[in-house]
mmCIF file of C-alpha atoms in Angstrom:
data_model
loop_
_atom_site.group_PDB
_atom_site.id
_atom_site.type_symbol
_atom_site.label_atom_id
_atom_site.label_comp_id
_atom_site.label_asym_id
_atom_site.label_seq_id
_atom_site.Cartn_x
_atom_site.Cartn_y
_atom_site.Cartn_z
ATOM 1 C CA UNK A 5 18.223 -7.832 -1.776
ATOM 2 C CA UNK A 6 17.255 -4.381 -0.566
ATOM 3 C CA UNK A 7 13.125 -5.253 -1.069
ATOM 4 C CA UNK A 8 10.510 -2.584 -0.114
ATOM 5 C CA UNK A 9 7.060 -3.392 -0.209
ATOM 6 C CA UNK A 10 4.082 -1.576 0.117
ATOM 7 C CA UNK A 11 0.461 -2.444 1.216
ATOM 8 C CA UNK A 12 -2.445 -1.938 0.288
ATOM 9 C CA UNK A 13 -1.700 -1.608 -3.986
ATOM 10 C CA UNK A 14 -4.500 0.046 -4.258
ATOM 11 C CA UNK A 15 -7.468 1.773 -1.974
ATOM 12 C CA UNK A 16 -11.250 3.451 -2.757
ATOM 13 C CA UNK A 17 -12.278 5.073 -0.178
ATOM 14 C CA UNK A 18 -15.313 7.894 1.070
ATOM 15 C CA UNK A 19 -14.025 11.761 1.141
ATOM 16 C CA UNK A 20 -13.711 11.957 4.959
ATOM 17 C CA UNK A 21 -12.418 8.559 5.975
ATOM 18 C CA UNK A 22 -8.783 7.919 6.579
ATOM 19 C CA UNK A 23 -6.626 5.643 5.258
ATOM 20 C CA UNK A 24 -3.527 4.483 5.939
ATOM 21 C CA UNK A 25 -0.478 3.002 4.205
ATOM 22 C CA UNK A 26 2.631 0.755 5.023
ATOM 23 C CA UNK A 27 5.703 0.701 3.577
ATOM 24 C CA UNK A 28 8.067 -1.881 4.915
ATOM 25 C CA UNK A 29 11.701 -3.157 3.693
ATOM 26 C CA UNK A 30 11.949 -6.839 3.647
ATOM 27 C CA UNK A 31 15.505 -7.833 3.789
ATOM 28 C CA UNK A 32 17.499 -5.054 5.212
ATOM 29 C CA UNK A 33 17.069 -2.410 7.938
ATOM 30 C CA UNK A 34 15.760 1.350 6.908
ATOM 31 C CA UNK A 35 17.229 3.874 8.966
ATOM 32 C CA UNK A 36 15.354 6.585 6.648
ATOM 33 C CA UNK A 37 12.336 6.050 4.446
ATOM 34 C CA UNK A 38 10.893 8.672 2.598
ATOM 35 C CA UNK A 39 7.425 9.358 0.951
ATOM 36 C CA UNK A 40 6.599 10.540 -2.420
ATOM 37 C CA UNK A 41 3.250 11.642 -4.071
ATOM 38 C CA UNK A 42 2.799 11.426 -7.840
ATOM 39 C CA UNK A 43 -0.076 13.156 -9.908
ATOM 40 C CA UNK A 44 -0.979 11.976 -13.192
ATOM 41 C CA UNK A 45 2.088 13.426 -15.802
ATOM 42 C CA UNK A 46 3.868 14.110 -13.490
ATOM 43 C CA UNK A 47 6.588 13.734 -11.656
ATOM 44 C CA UNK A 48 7.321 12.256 -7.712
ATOM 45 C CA UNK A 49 7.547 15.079 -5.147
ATOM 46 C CA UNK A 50 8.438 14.161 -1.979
ATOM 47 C CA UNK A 51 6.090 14.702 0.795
ATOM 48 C CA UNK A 52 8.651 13.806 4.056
ATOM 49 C CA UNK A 53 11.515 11.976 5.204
ATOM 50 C CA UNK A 54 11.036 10.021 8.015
ATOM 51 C CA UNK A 55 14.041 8.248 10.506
ATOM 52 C CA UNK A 56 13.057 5.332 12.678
ATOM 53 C CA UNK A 57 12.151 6.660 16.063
ATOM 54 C CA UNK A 58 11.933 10.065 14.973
ATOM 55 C CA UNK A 59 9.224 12.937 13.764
ATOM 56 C CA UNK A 60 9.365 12.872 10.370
ATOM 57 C CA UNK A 61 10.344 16.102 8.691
ATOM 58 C CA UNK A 62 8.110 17.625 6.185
ATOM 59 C CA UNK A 63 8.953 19.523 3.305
ATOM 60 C CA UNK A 64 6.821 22.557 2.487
ATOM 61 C CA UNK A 65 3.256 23.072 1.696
ATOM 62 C CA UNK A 66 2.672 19.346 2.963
ATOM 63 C CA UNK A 67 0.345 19.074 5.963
ATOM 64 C CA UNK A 68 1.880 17.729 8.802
ATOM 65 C CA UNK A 69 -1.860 16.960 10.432
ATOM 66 C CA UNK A 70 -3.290 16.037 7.411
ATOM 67 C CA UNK A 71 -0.458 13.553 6.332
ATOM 68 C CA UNK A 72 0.622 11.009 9.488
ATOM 69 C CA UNK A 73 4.016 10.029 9.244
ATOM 70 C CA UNK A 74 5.047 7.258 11.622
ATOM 71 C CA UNK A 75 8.375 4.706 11.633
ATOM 72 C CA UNK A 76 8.117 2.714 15.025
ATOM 73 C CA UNK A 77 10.719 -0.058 13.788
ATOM 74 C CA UNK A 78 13.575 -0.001 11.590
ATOM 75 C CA UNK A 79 11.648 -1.913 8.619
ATOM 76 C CA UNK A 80 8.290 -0.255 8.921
ATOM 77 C CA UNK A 81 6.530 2.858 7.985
ATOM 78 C CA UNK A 82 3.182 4.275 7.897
ATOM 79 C CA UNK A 83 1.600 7.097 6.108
ATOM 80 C CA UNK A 84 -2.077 8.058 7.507
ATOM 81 C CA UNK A 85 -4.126 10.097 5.278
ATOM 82 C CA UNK A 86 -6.573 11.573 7.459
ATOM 83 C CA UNK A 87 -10.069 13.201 6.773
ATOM 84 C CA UNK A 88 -9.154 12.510 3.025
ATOM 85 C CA UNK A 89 -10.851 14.324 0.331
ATOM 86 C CA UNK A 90 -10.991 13.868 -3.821
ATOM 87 C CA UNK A 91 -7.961 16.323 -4.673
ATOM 88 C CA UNK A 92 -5.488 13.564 -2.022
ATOM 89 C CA UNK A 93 -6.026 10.990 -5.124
ATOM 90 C CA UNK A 94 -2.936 9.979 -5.883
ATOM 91 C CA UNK A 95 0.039 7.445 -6.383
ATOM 92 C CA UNK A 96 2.060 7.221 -2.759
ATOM 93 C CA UNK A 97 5.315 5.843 -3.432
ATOM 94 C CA UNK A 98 7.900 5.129 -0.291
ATOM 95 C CA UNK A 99 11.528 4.449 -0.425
ATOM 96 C CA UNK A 100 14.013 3.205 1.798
ATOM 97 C CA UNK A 101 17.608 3.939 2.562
ATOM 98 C CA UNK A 102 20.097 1.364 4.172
ATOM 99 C CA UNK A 103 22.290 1.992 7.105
ATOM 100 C CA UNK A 104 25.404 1.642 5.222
ATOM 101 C CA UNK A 105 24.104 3.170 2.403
ATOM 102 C CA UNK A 106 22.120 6.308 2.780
ATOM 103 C CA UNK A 107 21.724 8.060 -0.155
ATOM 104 C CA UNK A 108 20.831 5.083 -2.247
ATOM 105 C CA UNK A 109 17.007 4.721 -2.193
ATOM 106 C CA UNK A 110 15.227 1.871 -3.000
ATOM 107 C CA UNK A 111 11.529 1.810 -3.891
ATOM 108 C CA UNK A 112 8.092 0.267 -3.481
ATOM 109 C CA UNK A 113 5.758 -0.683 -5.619
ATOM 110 C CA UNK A 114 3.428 2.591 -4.663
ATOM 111 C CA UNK A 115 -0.084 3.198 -3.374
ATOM 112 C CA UNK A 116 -3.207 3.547 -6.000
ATOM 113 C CA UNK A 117 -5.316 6.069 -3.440
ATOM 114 C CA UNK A 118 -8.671 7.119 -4.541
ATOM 115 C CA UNK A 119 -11.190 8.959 -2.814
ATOM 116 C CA UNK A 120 -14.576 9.378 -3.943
ATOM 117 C CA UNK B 22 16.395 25.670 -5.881
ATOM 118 C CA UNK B 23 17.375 22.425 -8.050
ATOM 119 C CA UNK B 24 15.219 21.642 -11.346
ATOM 120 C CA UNK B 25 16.012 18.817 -12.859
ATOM 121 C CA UNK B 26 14.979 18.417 -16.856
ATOM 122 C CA UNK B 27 13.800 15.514 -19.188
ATOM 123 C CA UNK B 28 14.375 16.048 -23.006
ATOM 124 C CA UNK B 29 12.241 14.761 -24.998
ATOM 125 C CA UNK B 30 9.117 14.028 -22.714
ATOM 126 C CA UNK B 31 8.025 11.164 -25.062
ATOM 127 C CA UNK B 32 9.959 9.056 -27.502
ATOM 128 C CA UNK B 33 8.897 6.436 -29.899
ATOM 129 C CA UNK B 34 11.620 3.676 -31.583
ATOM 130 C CA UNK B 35 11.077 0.887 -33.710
ATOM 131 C CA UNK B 36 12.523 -2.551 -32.439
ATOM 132 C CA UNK B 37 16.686 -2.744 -32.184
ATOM 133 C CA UNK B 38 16.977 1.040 -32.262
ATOM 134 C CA UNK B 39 20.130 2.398 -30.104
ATOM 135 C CA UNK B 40 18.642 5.160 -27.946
ATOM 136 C CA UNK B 41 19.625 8.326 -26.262
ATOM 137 C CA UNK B 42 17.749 10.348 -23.272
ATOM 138 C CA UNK B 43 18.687 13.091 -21.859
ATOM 139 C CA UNK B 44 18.895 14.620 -18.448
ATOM 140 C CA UNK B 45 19.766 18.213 -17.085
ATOM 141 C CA UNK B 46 19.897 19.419 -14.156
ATOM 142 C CA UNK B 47 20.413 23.172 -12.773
ATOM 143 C CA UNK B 48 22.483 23.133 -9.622
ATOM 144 C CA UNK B 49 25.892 20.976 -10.023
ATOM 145 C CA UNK B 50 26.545 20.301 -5.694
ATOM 146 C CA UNK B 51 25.110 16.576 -6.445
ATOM 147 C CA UNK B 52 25.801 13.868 -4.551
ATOM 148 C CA UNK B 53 24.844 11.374 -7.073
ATOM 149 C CA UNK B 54 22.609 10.836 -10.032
ATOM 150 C CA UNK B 55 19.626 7.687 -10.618
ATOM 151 C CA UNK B 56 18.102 6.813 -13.431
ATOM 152 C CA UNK B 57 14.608 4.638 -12.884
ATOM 153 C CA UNK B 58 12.270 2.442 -15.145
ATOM 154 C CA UNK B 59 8.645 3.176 -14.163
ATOM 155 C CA UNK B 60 6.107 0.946 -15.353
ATOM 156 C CA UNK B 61 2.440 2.383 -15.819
ATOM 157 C CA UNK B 62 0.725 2.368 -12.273
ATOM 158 C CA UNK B 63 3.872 0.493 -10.589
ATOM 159 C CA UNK B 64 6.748 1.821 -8.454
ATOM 160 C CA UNK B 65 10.215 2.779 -9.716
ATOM 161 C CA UNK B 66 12.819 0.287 -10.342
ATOM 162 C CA UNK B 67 16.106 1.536 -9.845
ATOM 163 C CA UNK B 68 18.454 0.655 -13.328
ATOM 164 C CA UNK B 69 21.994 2.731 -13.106
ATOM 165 C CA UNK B 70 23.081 5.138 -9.483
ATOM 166 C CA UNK B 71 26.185 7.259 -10.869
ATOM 167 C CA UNK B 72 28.074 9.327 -7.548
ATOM 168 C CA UNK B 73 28.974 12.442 -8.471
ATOM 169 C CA UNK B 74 33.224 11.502 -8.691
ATOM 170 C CA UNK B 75 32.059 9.008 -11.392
ATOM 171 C CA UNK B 76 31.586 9.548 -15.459
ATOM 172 C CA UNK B 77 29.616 6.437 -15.831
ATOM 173 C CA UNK B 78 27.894 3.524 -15.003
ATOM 174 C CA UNK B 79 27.020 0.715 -17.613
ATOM 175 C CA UNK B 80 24.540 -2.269 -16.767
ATOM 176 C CA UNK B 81 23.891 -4.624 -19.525
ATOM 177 C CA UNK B 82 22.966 -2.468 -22.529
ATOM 178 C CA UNK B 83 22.082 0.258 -20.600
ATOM 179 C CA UNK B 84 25.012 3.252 -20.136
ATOM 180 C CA UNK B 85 24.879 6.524 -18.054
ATOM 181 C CA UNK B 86 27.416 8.953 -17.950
ATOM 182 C CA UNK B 87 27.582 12.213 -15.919
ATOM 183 C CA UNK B 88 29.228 15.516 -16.652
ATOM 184 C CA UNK B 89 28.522 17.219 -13.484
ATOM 185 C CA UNK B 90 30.016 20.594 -14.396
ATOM 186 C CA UNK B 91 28.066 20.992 -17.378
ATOM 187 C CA UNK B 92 24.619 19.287 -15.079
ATOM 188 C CA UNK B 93 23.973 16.889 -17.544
ATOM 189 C CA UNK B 94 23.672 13.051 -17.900
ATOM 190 C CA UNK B 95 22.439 10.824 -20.750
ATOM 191 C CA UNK B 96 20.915 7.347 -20.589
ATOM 192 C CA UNK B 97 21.969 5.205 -23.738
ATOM 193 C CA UNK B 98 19.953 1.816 -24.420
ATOM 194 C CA UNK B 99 21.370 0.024 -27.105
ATOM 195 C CA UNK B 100 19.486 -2.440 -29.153
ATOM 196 C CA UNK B 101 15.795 -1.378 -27.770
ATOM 197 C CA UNK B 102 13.328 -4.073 -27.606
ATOM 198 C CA UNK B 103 9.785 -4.066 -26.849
ATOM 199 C CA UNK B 104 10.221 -4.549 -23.377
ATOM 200 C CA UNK B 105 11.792 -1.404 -22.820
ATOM 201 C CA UNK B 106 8.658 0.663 -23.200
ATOM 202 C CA UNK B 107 8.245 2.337 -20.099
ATOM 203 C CA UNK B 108 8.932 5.790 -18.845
ATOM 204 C CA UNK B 109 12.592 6.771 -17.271
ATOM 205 C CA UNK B 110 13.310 8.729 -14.503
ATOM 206 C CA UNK B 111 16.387 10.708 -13.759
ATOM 207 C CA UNK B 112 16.869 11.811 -10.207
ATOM 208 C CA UNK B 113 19.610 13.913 -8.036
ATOM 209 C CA UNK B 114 20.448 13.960 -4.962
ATOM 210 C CA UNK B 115 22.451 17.165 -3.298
ATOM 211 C CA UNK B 116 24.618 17.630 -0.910
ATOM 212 C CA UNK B 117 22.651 19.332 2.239
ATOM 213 C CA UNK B 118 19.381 18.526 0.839
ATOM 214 C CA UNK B 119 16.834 17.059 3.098
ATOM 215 C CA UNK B 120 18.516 14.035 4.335
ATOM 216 C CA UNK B 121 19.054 12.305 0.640
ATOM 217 C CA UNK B 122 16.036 14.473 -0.865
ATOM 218 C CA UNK B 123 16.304 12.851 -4.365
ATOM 219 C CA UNK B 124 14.892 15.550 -6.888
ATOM 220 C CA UNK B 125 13.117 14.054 -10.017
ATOM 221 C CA UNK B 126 12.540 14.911 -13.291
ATOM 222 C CA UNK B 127 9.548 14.673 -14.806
ATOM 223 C CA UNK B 128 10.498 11.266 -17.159
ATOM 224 C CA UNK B 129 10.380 10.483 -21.142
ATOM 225 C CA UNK B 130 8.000 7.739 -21.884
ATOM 226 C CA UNK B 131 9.355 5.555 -24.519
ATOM 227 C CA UNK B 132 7.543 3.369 -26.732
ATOM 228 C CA UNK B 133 9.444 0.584 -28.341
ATOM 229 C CA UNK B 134 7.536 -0.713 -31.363
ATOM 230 C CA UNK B 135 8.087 -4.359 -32.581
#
Protein backbone atom coordinates (compact mmCIF):
# COMPACT_ATOMS: atom_id res chain seq x y z
CA UNK A 1 0.00 0.00 0.00
CA UNK A 2 0.41 3.75 0.34
CA UNK A 3 1.29 4.12 -3.80
CA UNK A 4 1.93 7.63 -5.28
CA UNK A 5 2.35 8.01 -8.78
CA UNK A 6 3.30 10.65 -10.88
CA UNK A 7 2.64 11.54 -14.60
CA UNK A 8 4.21 12.51 -17.08
CA UNK A 9 8.07 10.74 -16.13
CA UNK A 10 9.46 12.93 -18.11
CA UNK A 11 8.61 16.31 -20.30
CA UNK A 12 10.66 18.62 -23.17
CA UNK A 13 9.14 21.41 -23.61
CA UNK A 14 9.65 25.31 -25.43
CA UNK A 15 10.83 28.20 -22.80
CA UNK A 16 7.39 29.88 -22.57
CA UNK A 17 4.93 27.02 -22.65
CA UNK A 18 3.47 25.57 -19.53
CA UNK A 19 3.39 22.39 -18.33
CA UNK A 20 1.76 20.69 -15.90
CA UNK A 21 2.20 17.72 -13.56
CA UNK A 22 0.02 15.17 -11.53
CA UNK A 23 0.74 13.52 -8.65
CA UNK A 24 -1.90 11.14 -7.45
CA UNK A 25 -1.95 8.38 -4.51
CA UNK A 26 -3.37 5.16 -5.64
CA UNK A 27 -4.53 3.24 -2.71
CA UNK A 28 -5.13 5.55 0.12
CA UNK A 29 -6.50 9.08 0.61
CA UNK A 30 -3.88 12.25 0.82
CA UNK A 31 -5.05 14.79 3.05
CA UNK A 32 -1.57 16.70 2.39
CA UNK A 33 0.78 16.28 -0.54
CA UNK A 34 3.72 18.18 -0.85
CA UNK A 35 6.12 19.18 -3.77
CA UNK A 36 9.77 19.02 -3.98
CA UNK A 37 12.31 20.33 -6.63
CA UNK A 38 15.72 18.69 -7.01
CA UNK A 39 18.79 20.20 -8.97
CA UNK A 40 21.47 18.10 -10.14
CA UNK A 41 23.82 17.23 -6.67
CA UNK A 42 21.66 18.22 -4.84
CA UNK A 43 19.36 17.81 -2.51
CA UNK A 44 15.09 17.99 -2.51
CA UNK A 45 13.81 21.40 -1.34
CA UNK A 46 10.42 21.68 -0.95
CA UNK A 47 8.55 24.07 -3.03
CA UNK A 48 4.79 23.87 -1.09
CA UNK A 49 2.52 21.89 0.86
CA UNK A 50 -0.69 21.58 -0.40
CA UNK A 51 -4.18 20.17 1.65
CA UNK A 52 -7.08 18.94 -0.41
CA UNK A 53 -9.47 21.79 -0.87
CA UNK A 54 -7.13 24.28 0.22
CA UNK A 55 -4.44 27.07 -1.20
CA UNK A 56 -1.42 25.53 -0.98
CA UNK A 57 1.16 27.24 1.18
CA UNK A 58 4.42 28.18 -0.25
CA UNK A 59 7.60 28.29 1.33
CA UNK A 60 9.90 31.20 0.50
CA UNK A 61 11.47 32.45 -2.59
CA UNK A 62 9.00 30.02 -4.56
CA UNK A 63 6.61 31.81 -6.92
CA UNK A 64 3.25 31.38 -6.08
CA UNK A 65 2.17 32.63 -9.89
CA UNK A 66 4.81 31.02 -11.46
CA UNK A 67 4.31 27.55 -9.71
CA UNK A 68 0.28 26.39 -9.76
CA UNK A 69 -0.50 24.36 -6.96
CA UNK A 70 -3.91 22.70 -7.10
CA UNK A 71 -5.51 19.47 -4.96
CA UNK A 72 -9.29 19.31 -6.04
CA UNK A 73 -9.72 15.60 -4.61
CA UNK A 74 -8.23 13.79 -1.86
CA UNK A 75 -5.92 11.54 -4.26
CA UNK A 76 -4.94 14.15 -6.78
CA UNK A 77 -2.57 16.95 -7.23
CA UNK A 78 -1.33 19.19 -9.81
CA UNK A 79 1.66 21.33 -10.18
CA UNK A 80 1.44 23.92 -13.29
CA UNK A 81 4.62 25.36 -14.36
CA UNK A 82 3.66 28.32 -16.16
CA UNK A 83 5.55 30.53 -18.78
CA UNK A 84 8.51 28.06 -18.07
CA UNK A 85 11.96 29.00 -18.88
CA UNK A 86 15.57 26.90 -19.04
CA UNK A 87 16.72 27.64 -15.29
CA UNK A 88 12.81 25.64 -14.11
CA UNK A 89 14.73 22.31 -15.45
CA UNK A 90 14.45 20.14 -12.93
CA UNK A 91 13.38 16.83 -11.09
CA UNK A 92 9.65 17.52 -9.41
CA UNK A 93 9.13 15.03 -6.88
CA UNK A 94 5.53 14.92 -4.85
CA UNK A 95 4.72 13.12 -1.72
CA UNK A 96 1.78 12.21 0.05
CA UNK A 97 0.70 12.00 3.64
CA UNK A 98 -2.20 9.71 4.94
CA UNK A 99 -5.02 10.78 7.11
CA UNK A 100 -4.03 8.68 9.94
CA UNK A 101 -0.65 9.19 9.39
CA UNK A 102 0.58 12.65 8.69
CA UNK A 103 3.98 13.01 9.07
CA UNK A 104 4.90 9.89 7.21
CA UNK A 105 5.41 10.84 3.52
CA UNK A 106 5.38 8.66 0.84
CA UNK A 107 6.85 9.42 -2.58
CA UNK A 108 6.52 9.39 -6.36
CA UNK A 109 8.52 8.43 -8.81
CA UNK A 110 9.34 12.36 -9.79
CA UNK A 111 9.06 14.55 -12.87
CA UNK A 112 12.14 14.73 -15.56
CA UNK A 113 11.18 18.63 -16.67
CA UNK A 114 13.20 20.14 -19.36
CA UNK A 115 12.81 23.24 -21.08
CA UNK A 116 14.62 24.20 -24.03
CA UNK B 1 16.90 27.20 10.82
CA UNK B 2 17.43 23.22 10.60
CA UNK B 3 20.51 21.85 8.42
CA UNK B 4 20.65 18.57 8.16
CA UNK B 5 24.31 16.86 7.18
CA UNK B 6 25.52 13.80 5.09
CA UNK B 7 29.08 12.44 5.95
CA UNK B 8 30.78 11.20 3.56
CA UNK B 9 29.01 12.55 0.31
CA UNK B 10 30.24 9.48 -1.68
CA UNK B 11 31.28 6.04 -0.58
CA UNK B 12 32.64 3.15 -2.46
CA UNK B 13 32.60 -0.78 -0.90
CA UNK B 14 33.56 -3.87 -2.36
CA UNK B 15 30.83 -6.71 -2.33
CA UNK B 16 29.75 -8.10 1.46
CA UNK B 17 31.22 -5.02 3.13
CA UNK B 18 29.21 -3.97 6.49
CA UNK B 19 28.59 -0.24 6.05
CA UNK B 20 28.09 2.84 8.08
CA UNK B 21 26.51 6.42 6.99
CA UNK B 22 26.11 9.04 8.83
CA UNK B 23 23.57 11.72 9.47
CA UNK B 24 23.55 15.05 11.56
CA UNK B 25 21.34 17.28 12.03
CA UNK B 26 21.43 20.87 13.85
CA UNK B 27 18.18 21.51 15.66
CA UNK B 28 17.09 18.42 18.04
CA UNK B 29 12.79 19.47 18.25
CA UNK B 30 12.31 16.46 15.57
CA UNK B 31 9.43 14.75 15.15
CA UNK B 32 10.93 11.88 13.42
CA UNK B 33 13.82 10.89 11.24
CA UNK B 34 13.69 8.93 7.33
CA UNK B 35 16.18 7.49 5.68
CA UNK B 36 15.50 7.01 1.62
CA UNK B 37 17.14 4.94 -1.29
CA UNK B 38 17.20 7.14 -4.42
CA UNK B 39 17.89 5.57 -7.56
CA UNK B 40 19.54 7.77 -10.42
CA UNK B 41 16.64 9.81 -12.13
CA UNK B 42 13.82 7.92 -9.96
CA UNK B 43 11.86 9.03 -6.87
CA UNK B 44 12.73 8.19 -3.25
CA UNK B 45 11.86 4.98 -1.74
CA UNK B 46 11.28 5.19 1.76
CA UNK B 47 13.67 2.21 3.73
CA UNK B 48 13.61 2.92 7.78
CA UNK B 49 11.05 6.15 9.56
CA UNK B 50 12.54 6.36 13.27
CA UNK B 51 9.98 8.91 15.68
CA UNK B 52 11.85 10.86 17.70
CA UNK B 53 10.90 8.61 21.30
CA UNK B 54 12.60 5.72 19.39
CA UNK B 55 16.58 4.61 19.28
CA UNK B 56 16.08 2.45 16.32
CA UNK B 57 14.54 0.89 13.61
CA UNK B 58 15.98 -2.31 11.85
CA UNK B 59 14.53 -3.68 8.42
CA UNK B 60 16.24 -6.64 7.03
CA UNK B 61 19.96 -5.79 7.07
CA UNK B 62 19.42 -2.38 7.19
CA UNK B 63 19.61 -0.59 11.01
CA UNK B 64 19.01 3.11 12.02
CA UNK B 65 19.37 4.39 15.27
CA UNK B 66 18.75 7.96 16.57
CA UNK B 67 20.38 9.91 19.34
CA UNK B 68 18.30 12.92 19.21
CA UNK B 69 20.14 14.91 21.87
CA UNK B 70 23.35 14.61 20.31
CA UNK B 71 21.25 15.25 16.40
CA UNK B 72 22.68 12.39 14.99
CA UNK B 73 21.59 9.08 13.31
CA UNK B 74 23.54 6.39 11.43
CA UNK B 75 22.35 4.00 8.73
CA UNK B 76 24.18 0.51 9.02
CA UNK B 77 23.87 -2.00 5.92
CA UNK B 78 25.35 -5.11 6.66
CA UNK B 79 26.61 -7.46 4.07
CA UNK B 80 26.45 -4.78 0.99
CA UNK B 81 25.72 -6.20 -2.30
CA UNK B 82 25.69 -4.74 -5.62
CA UNK B 83 22.28 -3.81 -5.50
CA UNK B 84 22.70 -1.42 -2.90
CA UNK B 85 24.41 1.18 -5.04
CA UNK B 86 22.32 4.04 -4.90
CA UNK B 87 22.38 7.28 -3.03
CA UNK B 88 20.66 7.60 0.68
CA UNK B 89 18.77 10.20 1.98
CA UNK B 90 18.29 11.20 5.54
CA UNK B 91 15.41 13.49 6.28
CA UNK B 92 13.75 15.30 9.53
CA UNK B 93 10.83 16.38 10.22
CA UNK B 94 10.18 19.15 13.21
CA UNK B 95 7.80 19.86 15.32
CA UNK B 96 5.96 23.27 14.02
CA UNK B 97 7.52 23.05 10.73
CA UNK B 98 5.39 23.58 7.75
CA UNK B 99 2.80 21.01 8.15
CA UNK B 100 5.38 17.80 8.13
CA UNK B 101 8.13 19.97 6.18
CA UNK B 102 10.63 17.03 5.95
CA UNK B 103 14.21 18.69 5.71
CA UNK B 104 16.79 16.67 3.62
CA UNK B 105 20.19 16.19 3.51
CA UNK B 106 22.02 16.31 0.69
CA UNK B 107 22.67 12.13 0.39
CA UNK B 108 25.99 9.81 0.12
CA UNK B 109 26.05 7.94 -3.08
CA UNK B 110 27.35 4.54 -2.54
CA UNK B 111 28.85 2.33 -4.95
CA UNK B 112 28.89 -1.32 -4.17
CA UNK B 113 31.48 -3.09 -6.32
CA UNK B 114 31.08 -6.87 -7.11
Amino acid sequence: GAVVSQHPSRVICKSGTSVKIECRSLDFQATTMFWYRQFPKQSLMLMATSNEGSKATYEQGVEKDKFLINHASLTLSTLTVTSAHPEDSSFYICSASRVRSFYEQFFGPGTRLTVL
Amino acid sequence: KQEVTQIPAALSVPEGENLVLNCSFTDSAIYNLQWFRQDPGKGLTSLLLIQSSQREQTSGRLNASLDKSSGRSTLYIAASQPGDSATYLCAVSNYGGSQGNLIFGKGTKLSVKP
